[in-house]
Structure formats: C-alpha cells, structure tokens
Coordinates of C-alpha atoms in Angstrom, one line a residue:
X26 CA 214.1 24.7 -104.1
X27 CA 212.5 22.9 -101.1
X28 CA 211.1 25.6 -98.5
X29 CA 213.3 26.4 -95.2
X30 CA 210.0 25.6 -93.0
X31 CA 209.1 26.1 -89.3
X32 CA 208.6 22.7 -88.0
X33 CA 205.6 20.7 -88.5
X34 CA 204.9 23.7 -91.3
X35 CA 204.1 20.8 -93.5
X36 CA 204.1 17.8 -94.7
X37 CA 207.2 16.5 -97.0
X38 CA 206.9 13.8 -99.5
X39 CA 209.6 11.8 -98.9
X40 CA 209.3 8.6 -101.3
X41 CA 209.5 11.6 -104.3
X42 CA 212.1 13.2 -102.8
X43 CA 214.2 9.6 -102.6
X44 CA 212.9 9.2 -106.1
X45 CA 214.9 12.1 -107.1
X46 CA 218.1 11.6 -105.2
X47 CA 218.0 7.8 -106.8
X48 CA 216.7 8.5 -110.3
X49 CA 216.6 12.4 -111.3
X50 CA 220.2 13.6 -109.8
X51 CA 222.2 10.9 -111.6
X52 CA 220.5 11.7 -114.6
X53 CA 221.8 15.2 -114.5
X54 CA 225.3 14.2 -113.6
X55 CA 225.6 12.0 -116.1
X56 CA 225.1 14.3 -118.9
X57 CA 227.4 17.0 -117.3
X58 CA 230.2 14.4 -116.8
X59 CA 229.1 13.2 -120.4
X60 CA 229.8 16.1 -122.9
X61 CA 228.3 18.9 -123.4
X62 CA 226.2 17.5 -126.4
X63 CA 224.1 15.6 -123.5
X64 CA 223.9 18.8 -121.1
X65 CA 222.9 21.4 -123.9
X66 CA 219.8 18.6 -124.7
X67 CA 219.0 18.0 -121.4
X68 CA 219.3 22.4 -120.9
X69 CA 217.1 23.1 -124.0
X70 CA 214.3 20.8 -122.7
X71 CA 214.3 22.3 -119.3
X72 CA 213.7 25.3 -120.2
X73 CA 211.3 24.6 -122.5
X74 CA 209.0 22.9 -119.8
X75 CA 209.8 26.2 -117.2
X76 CA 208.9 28.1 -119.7
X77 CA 205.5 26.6 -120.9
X78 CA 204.3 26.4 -117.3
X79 CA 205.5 29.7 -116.7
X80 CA 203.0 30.8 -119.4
X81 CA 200.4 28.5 -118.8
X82 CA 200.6 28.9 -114.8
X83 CA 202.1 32.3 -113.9
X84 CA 200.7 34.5 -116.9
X85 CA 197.5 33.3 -116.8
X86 CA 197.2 33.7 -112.8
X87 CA 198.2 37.1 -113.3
X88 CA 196.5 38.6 -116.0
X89 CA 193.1 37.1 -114.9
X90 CA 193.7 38.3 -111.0
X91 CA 194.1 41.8 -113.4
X92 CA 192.0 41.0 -115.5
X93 CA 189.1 40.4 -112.0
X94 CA 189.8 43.9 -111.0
X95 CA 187.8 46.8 -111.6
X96 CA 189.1 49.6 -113.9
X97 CA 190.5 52.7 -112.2
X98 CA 188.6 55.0 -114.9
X99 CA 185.3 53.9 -113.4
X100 CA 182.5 52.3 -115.6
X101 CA 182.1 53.6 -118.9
X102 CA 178.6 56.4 -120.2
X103 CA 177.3 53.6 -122.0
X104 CA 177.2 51.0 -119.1
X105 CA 176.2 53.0 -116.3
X106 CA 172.6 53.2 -116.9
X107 CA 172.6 49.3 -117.2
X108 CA 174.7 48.9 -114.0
X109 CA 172.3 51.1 -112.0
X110 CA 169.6 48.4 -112.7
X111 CA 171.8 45.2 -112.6
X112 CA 171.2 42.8 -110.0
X113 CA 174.0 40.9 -108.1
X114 CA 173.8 37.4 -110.1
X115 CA 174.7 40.0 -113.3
X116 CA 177.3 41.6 -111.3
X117 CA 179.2 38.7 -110.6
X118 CA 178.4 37.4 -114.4
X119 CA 180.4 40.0 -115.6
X120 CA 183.1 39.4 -112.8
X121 CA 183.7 35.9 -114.2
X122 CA 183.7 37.3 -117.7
X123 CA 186.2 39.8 -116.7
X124 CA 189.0 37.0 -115.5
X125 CA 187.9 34.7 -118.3
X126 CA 188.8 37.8 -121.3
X127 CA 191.9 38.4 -119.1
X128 CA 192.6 34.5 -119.1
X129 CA 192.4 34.7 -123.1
X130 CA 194.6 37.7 -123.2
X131 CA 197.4 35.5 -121.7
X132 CA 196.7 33.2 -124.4
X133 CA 198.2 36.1 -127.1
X134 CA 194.9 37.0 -129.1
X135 CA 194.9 40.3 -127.7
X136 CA 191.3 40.7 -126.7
X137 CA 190.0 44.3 -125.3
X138 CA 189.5 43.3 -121.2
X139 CA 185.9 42.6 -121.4
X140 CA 184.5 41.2 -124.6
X141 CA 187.1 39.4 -126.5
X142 CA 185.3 37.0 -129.6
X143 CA 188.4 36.1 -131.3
X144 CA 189.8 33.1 -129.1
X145 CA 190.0 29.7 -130.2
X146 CA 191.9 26.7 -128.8
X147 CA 194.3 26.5 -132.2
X148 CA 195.5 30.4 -131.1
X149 CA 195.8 29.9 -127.8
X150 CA 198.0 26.5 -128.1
X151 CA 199.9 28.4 -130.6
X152 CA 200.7 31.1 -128.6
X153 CA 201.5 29.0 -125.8
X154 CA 203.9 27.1 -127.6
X155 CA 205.9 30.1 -129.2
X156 CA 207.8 31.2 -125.3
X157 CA 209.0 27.6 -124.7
X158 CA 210.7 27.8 -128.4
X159 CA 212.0 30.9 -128.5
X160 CA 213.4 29.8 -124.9
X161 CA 215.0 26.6 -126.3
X162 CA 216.5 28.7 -129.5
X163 CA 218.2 31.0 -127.1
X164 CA 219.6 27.7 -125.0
X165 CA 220.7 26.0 -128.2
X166 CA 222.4 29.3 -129.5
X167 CA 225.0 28.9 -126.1
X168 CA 226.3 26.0 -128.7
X169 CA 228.5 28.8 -130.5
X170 CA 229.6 30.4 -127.4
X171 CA 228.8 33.7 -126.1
X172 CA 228.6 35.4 -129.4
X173 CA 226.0 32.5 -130.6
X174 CA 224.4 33.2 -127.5
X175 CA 224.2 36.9 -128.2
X176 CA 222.9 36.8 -131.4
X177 CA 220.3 33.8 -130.6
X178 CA 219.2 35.7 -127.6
X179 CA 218.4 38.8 -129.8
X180 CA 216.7 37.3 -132.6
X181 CA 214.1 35.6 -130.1
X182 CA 213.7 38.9 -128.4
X183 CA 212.7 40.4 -132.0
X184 CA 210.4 37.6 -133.0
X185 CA 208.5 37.6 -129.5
X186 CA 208.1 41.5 -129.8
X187 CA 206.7 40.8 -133.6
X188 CA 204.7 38.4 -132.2
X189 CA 203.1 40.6 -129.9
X190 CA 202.3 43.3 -132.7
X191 CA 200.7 41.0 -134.9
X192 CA 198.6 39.7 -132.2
X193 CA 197.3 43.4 -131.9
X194 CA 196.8 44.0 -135.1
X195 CA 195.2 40.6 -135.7
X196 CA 192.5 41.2 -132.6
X197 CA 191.6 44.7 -133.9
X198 CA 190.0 43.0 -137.1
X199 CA 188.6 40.0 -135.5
X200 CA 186.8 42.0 -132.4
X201 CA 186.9 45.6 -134.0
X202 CA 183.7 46.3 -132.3
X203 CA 185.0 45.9 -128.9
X204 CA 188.4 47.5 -129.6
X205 CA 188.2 51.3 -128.6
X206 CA 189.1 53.2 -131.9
X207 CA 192.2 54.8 -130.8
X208 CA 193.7 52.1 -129.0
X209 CA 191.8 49.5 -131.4
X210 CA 193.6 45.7 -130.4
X211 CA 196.1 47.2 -128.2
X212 CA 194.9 47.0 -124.3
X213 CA 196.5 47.7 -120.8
X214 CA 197.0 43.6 -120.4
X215 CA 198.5 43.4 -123.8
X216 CA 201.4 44.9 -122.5
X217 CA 201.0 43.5 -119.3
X218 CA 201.3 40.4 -121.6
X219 CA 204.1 41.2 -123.1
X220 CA 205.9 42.3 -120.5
X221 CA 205.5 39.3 -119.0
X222 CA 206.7 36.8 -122.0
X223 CA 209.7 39.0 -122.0
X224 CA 210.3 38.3 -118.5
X225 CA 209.7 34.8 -118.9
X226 CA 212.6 34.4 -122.0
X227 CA 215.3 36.5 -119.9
X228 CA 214.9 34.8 -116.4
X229 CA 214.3 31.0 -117.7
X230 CA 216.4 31.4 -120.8
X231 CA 219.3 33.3 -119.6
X232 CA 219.4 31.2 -116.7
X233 CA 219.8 28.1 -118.7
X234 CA 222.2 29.8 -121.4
X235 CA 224.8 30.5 -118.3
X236 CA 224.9 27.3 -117.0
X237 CA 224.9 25.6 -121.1
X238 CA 227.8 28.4 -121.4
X239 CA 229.7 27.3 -117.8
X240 CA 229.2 23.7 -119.4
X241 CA 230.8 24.5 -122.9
X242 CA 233.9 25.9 -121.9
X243 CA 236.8 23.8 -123.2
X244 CA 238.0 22.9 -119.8
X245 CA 237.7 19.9 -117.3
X246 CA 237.1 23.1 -114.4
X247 CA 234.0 24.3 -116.8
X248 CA 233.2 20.5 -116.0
X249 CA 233.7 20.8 -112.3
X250 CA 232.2 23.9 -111.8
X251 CA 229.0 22.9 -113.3
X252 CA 228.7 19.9 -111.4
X253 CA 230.3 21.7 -108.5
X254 CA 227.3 24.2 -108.7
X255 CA 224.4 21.5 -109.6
X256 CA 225.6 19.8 -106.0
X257 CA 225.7 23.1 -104.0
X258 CA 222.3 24.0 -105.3
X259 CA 221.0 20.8 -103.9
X260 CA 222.4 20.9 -100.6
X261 CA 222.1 24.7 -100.1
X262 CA 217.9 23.1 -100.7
X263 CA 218.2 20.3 -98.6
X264 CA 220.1 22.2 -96.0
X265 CA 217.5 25.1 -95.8
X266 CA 214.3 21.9 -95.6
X267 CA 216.1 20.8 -92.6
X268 CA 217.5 23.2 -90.9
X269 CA 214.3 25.0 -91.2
X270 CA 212.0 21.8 -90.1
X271 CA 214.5 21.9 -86.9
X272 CA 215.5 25.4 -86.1
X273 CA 213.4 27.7 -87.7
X274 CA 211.6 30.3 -86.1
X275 CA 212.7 33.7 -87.7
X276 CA 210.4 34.0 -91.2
X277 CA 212.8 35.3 -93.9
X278 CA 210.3 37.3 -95.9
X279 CA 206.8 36.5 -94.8
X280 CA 204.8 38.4 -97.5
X281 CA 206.2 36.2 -100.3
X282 CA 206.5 32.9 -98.4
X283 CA 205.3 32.2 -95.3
X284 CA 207.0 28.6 -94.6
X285 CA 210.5 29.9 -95.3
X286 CA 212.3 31.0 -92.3
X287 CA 215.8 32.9 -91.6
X288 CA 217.5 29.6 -89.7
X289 CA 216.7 27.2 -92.7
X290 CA 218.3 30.2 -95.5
X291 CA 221.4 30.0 -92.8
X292 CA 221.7 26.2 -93.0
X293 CA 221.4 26.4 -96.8
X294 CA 224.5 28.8 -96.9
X295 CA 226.2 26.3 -94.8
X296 CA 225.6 23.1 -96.8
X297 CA 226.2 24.8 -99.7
X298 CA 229.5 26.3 -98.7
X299 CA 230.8 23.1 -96.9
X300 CA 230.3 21.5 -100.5
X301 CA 231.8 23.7 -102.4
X302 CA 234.8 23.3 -100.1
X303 CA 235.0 19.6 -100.0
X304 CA 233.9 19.0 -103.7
X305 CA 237.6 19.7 -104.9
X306 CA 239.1 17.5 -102.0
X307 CA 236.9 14.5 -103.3
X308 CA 237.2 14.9 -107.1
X309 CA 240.1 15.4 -109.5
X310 CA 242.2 18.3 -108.8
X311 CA 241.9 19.2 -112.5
X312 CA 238.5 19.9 -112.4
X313 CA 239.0 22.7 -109.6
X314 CA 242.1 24.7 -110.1
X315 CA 242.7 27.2 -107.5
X316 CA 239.7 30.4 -108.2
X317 CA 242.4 32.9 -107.4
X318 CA 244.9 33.8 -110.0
X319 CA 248.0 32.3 -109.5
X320 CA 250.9 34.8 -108.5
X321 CA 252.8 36.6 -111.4
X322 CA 256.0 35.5 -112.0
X323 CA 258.4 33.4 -113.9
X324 CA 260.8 30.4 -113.5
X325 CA 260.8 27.8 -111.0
X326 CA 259.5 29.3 -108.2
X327 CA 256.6 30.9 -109.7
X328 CA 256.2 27.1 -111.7
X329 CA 255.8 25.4 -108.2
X330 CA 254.1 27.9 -106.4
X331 CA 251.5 26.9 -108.9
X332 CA 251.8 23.2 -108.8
X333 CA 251.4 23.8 -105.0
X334 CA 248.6 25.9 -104.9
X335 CA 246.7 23.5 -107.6
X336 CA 247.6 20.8 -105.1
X337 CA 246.0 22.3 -102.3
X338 CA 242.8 24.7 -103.5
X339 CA 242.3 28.1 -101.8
X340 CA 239.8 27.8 -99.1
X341 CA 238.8 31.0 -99.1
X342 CA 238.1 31.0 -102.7
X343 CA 236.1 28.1 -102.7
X344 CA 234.1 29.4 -99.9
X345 CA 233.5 32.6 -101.2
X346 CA 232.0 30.7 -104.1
X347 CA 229.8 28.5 -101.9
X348 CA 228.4 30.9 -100.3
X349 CA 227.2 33.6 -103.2
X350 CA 226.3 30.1 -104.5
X351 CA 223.9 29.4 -101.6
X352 CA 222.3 33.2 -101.5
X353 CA 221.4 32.9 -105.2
X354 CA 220.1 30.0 -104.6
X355 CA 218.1 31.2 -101.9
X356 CA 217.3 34.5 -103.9
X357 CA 215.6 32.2 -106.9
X358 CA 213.5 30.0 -104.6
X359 CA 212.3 33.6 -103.5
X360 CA 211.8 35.1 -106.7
X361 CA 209.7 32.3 -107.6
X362 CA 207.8 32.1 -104.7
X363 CA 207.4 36.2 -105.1
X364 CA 206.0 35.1 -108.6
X365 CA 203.5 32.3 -107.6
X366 CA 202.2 34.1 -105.0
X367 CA 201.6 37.3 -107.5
X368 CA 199.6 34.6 -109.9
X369 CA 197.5 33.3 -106.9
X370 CA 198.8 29.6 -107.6
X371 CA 200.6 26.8 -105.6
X372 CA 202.7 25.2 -107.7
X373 CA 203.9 26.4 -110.8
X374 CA 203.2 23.7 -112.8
X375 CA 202.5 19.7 -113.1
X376 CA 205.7 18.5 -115.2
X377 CA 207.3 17.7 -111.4
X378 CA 204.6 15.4 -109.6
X379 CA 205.2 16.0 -105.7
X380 CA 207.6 19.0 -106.4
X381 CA 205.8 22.0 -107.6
X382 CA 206.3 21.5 -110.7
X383 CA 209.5 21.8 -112.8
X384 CA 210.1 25.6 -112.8
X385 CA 209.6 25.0 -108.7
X386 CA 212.8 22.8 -108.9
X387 CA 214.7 24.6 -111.1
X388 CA 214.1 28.2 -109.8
X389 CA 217.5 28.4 -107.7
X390 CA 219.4 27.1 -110.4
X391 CA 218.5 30.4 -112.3
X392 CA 219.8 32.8 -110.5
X393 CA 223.1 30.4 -109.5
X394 CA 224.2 30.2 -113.3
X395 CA 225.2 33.2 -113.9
X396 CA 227.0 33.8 -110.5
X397 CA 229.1 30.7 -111.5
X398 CA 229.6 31.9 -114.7
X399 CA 231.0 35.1 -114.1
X400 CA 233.0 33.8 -110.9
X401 CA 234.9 31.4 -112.4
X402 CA 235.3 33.1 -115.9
X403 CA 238.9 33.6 -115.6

C-alpha cells in the first residue's frame, strides 16, 4: 500500500503507478470475474513470491541485525584472554562474521551464532524455497473449502516444524565442534528462525487462503465481494497517497513509518468507504445482496420486503464494510512497514520494480481478507 505522506515527503513514480492501473489491475479483475480456477492460480503464485521475499528480505535482515549484536552472557572463558589483546580491525572481523553466521542461520542450516561451516548455496536455496511452497500448498488447499483449507494449513505447519528439527540435528553433525554440547545444533536464532517462517506461513498464507475462500463461494456476491474488496483496497491506497501528499501533517505512527500521516489514513477510510457504497449501485445487484439479514417472516410481504431491500442495498451496511475495509487496509501497510523497519531494509523485495516489491503491494490485502470473509459469511 502506497504511503499516506506529508507533502513533498517523496518522490512518486508515476509512469509505474499508470503501468499498474493499465496493465496489473485488469489482470486481477479478470481472473476474479473469470472463475475461481483463474483466481486460485493467480492466489497461489502471489503468495509464493510474498513469501520467498519475506524469507529472503525480512528474515535475513532480522536475524543478521541479531545476529550483529553482542550476547547478553558476555564473552565466553575461552575468548577473553584473546579479546583483551585484539585490536580494532579483529574486532570488527568478528563483527562481520557475527551478521554473516546469522545471515546463514536464516538460510535453515542451523549454524551456532559465530562459526557455522556447514553452509552451502544448494542448502540455503533449498531452504529458501520450502516457505514459498508450503505457502502455495496451504492457498491451493482453500480449493476444497474450509475443511481443505484446515487440513492443508495443518499439514504445512507440521512439515515446516520437521523441517526445522532436522535442520538442528543436521548442523549438530556437520559443525559439532562449534555446537555447545547441551544445546549441540539448536541456537537462540534457530528459534528466532523458526518463529519467524511460522510467522511468514500464517500472515502471507492465511491472508491469501481468505480471500481464495471469499472467491470460492458458490455465489455471484462471493464474486462481488472479492472484487468489491480488491477495489476498496486500492482506493483506501490511493486515497491515503493523496490525501496525505495534500493534507497531511499529523504522522500516524512515527516509529514504524515516518512518511505516513493521520490525514492521508483518514482519506483512505473515505475512498474506501465511498466505494464500497457505490460499487453495488454500479454493478449487478446480484453480486451485492443487502449485508444485513433480511427480516423474518413469511408470505408476501416478507417476499417483497426482500425484493425491495435487494433493490436498494443498505447503506449502512455497505459502509460499515468500507470502512473496517479501509482500517485493515491501513493496519497491513503498517504491519509491514513495522516489519521492514525491524529487518533494516527498504523494500521488501524486487518482484514489484518501482513498488517495494510484491509483499509491499500486497501487504493491505492481508489483513482485508479475512475481515471480508467473516463479514460477509452469512
């Protein structure tokens, strides 16, 4: 999601933001309007690609900031004597060293901090690989509903938690003499590392598994309210860019990004509830039935009370819906901007040249899927 700025915070690129209104967004609506064959492909390869720069961006930004800092025990016996005499040149040497173990503990071999020998290219490409799967396995589960969604979900969660042991036990034989002997492979960034992947699979892969499940419903509203969401999403973004560019002046939350400011977050809310208000008024009335239930009751009057009301949809409804829209929009921009800050990086990734990266633009859409799923469930 684009950032609510103060004005002149920065500059915006706006050929690549044409390029995505012209080319990207049509895209997208076509395979929701499609079937949902089209949207669960197009679902499964987006999170695949958040996913793989969430590992190879976020996690490794995090674990070798960790990695960089000194331990809170203190040096060890051993090295003391050969600190006291170490000159500055050494003391950074074994700075770098530090990040660069902590950089291959991201990569899954499981090295102690300082003095990992087991990495090799093959292991770390390997590792890298296995989140974006398991994240695409959960996505394509959504294809047998909830249930297959369940069970698809739990089954990744197992094999990334095996995964993790084995990488352990596999580092305690290839750099046993570096691996303390009761903690042997297991160190405090290996279950930094873990708790990251598992992070990774539940934000990124549940977020895509709502919306693939909003999508698969055997409705024309599942239809609506996907696209109805996909729209809001992008407004509650462009509202925020612009209303922040000419308005803003309040930051939101400073400490996690600076350029985002309380009066662009308000214009988001407002661009995003304003379409999900008009969107039903401009598209087949089938595709947006009335969110309220209709009132109880039988024969004719209770018959066109609901022809009326699914004439006409509630207004309140639909801005209710806009707006929890726009705030978890503006709640995912946030959490990944909390993230990227955390990592010490920019952008999360290059798969999105000009945007941040493809987890950048899909960050709000996270948090919005499941709102939309739960909200319009009935």
């Amino acid at each position: 999601m684009g950032e609510a700025q103060k004005p002149n915070a920065g500059k915006i690129e706006w050929g690549r933001r044409a390029l995505t209104i012209v080319i990207v967004a049509p895209i997208v609506i076509w395979c929701i309007l499609t079937s949902f064959g089209t949207t669960l492909v197009l679902l499964d390869v987006l999170s695949a690609v958040c996913l793989l720069e969430y590992r190879r961006n976020i996690c490794t930004g995090l674990l070798a900031r960790l990695g960089a800092m000194p331990s809170p025990a203190g040096p060890s016996p051993s090295s003391s004597s050969s600190s006291s005499s170490s000159s500055s040149s050494s003391s950074s040497s074994s700075s770098s060293s530090a990040a660069a173990a902590a950089v291959i503990q991201c990569g899954g071999a499981g090295e102690e901090l300082r003095g990992g020998t087991s990495w090799h290219p093959r292991r770390v490409a390997s590792n890298d690989a296995l989140l974006p799967a398991l994240g695409a396995l959960a996505v394509l589960g959504t294809a047998g509903g909830g249930a297959g969604f369940a069970a698809a979900g739990s089954c990744c969660l197992a094999v990334l938690l095996l995964a993790h042991l084995l990488r352990a036990e596999g580092s305690r034989g290839a750099g046993a003499a570096h691996h303390h002997p009761a903690t042997g492979g297991v160190t405090a960034l290996s279950m930094v590392s873990l708790a990251l992947d598992l992070t990774g699979l539940v934000y990124v892969g549940g977020g895509f598994g709502f919306m693939s499940l909003q999508r698969g419903r055997p409705t024309l509203r599942a239809m609506g309210q996907t696209l109805n969401m996909c729209l809001c999403v992008w407004n509650a973004d462009n509202g925020a860019l612009f209303a922040g560019r000419a308005l803003g002046r309040s930051p939101l939350l400073a400490s996690v990004s600076p350029g985002k400011t309380v009066e662009g977050a308000l214009g988001g809310l407002a661009l995003a509830t304003a379409t999900a208000v008009a969107l039903p008024r401009l598209l087949p009335v089938a595709w947006f039935p009335p969110l309220p239930a209709a009132a109880a009751g039988s024969g004719a009057a209770a018959a066109a009370a609901a022809a009326a009301a699914a004439a006409a949809p509630h207004r309140v409804g639909h801005v209710s819906l806009g707006l929890l829209i726009g705030v978890a929009a503006v709640c995912g921009d946030l959490v990944a901007s909390f993230m990227k800050r955390a990592a010490g990086v920019k952008d999360s990734g290059a798969f999105f040249p000009g945007h941040g990266g493809c987890l950048d633009r899909m960050d709000s859409f996270l948090l919005a899927s499941p709102v939309v799923y739960f909200l319009t469930s009935n």
